[in-house]
Amino acid sequence: MIKVLFVHGTGTREKRSKEIIAQTEKGLKKQGLKFEVVGCFWGDEVGASLNFNGLASLPSDNNTRSIGGGEGTDFDILLWEHLYLDPLYELKIIARTQPVASSGVSKDLEPYEVVEERIKSQPLTPAVLALLSENELEEIFEEVRRKVTNSTEYKKAIKTIKDEAAAEEYYPVIARSIVAELIQIQSERAADTLLIYDATLRDELVKELENQFNEDTYSRGIGKLAKDIAGWVTLGVPTMALENGRENFMMKLYPFIGDILVYQGYGEKIREVIRKNILECGDEVIVLAHSLGGIACVDLLIKEKLPQVKLLVTVGSQAPFFYEIGALQNLSKAGELSYKLDKLPKWLNIYDKYDFLSFVGEGIFGEKVLDERVNNRQPFPLSHGAYFSNKETWQKFKKGMEWANL
């Protein structure tokens, strides 16, 4: 009788594997397939573990989160986390939280019009021009300045400026928006420039833009606007949430990342445990492997022909991607593919387009692989672990058996 050997992925241990085995047996039974399903619990034997019964390597120093605490403070980092995601973030806060200023009656220009003139019309200072030129940003700067100043958020935000003296708090906000937009465009264009990585350069460009807009007319204090923005910045930021509960977060995360690192360093140990479990299954076995388990099985079965394995079934597998980047330990060179594939059994690869950790293999491994798509109806990352409760998985499993003539 054919056995099904379940090989788990990263972070999974015996308890969760047994839950998946029960789901597998149930799913197969509904397809009229009665197999004994056994588990290969390599994670408990050779997976990642903490040598100090905790996270002794975590830093314990505490930084200040105070507003205006200087470059590199927690607050500064949290603010830029928002701006990298949305360069108009601070402008949106102002537009939604600050009242529109009343119109002046005796001035030629409204306060916001004075700011507009400085932001849009002033020629760039030598200091700003030098920074842009040195970092090959001058060609896109005007495009970025127009994008920010033509935005609805910018136009709404500057209309909340009460008077010219209050404008000094708006200049750093606008400068950060422009620089953040520069960084976003450079990232989208895959331009490997210093501005993307260099916080000192980023802050220097912000400062010089602020100096240009402000014309050094007003002192730079921490006013009410900055404090109002700060309240929103520190609300629900991922970095803050992770820092506050970093130990608990890492305790949950380390088996996943740890297993990947252990595999890259000591993959042979994991593959040997899988090999041993395959041999113990008898003369006929279908290997069902999830995630990193699939990588290990492909790596093993490319190196050594195991005739007991009648079909390899991977779900949510990164094995094709690992081959593309040269990270499969037993198949790192393209020239080896043709003759090493002879050892590989028929391979059914089940993926979900919403599982961003799943990949397809037919375009690389040819007729050895049958790619079958399912819809786990879950967003990522839940989609990555939802295959076993999805009836489509077992329908595809049955189809794969027929394809393999089993």
XYZ file of N, CA and C in Angstrom, residues 155 216 355 391:
12
model
N -2.348 71.138 -1.577
C -3.169 72.342 -1.739
C -4.084 72.561 -0.536
N 15.673 81.424 6.047
C 16.278 81.687 7.354
C 15.646 82.878 8.073
N -0.430 33.373 -2.895
C 0.643 32.962 -1.980
C 1.956 33.386 -2.626
N -10.209 22.020 -0.466
C -10.557 20.785 -1.197
C -9.919 20.748 -2.577
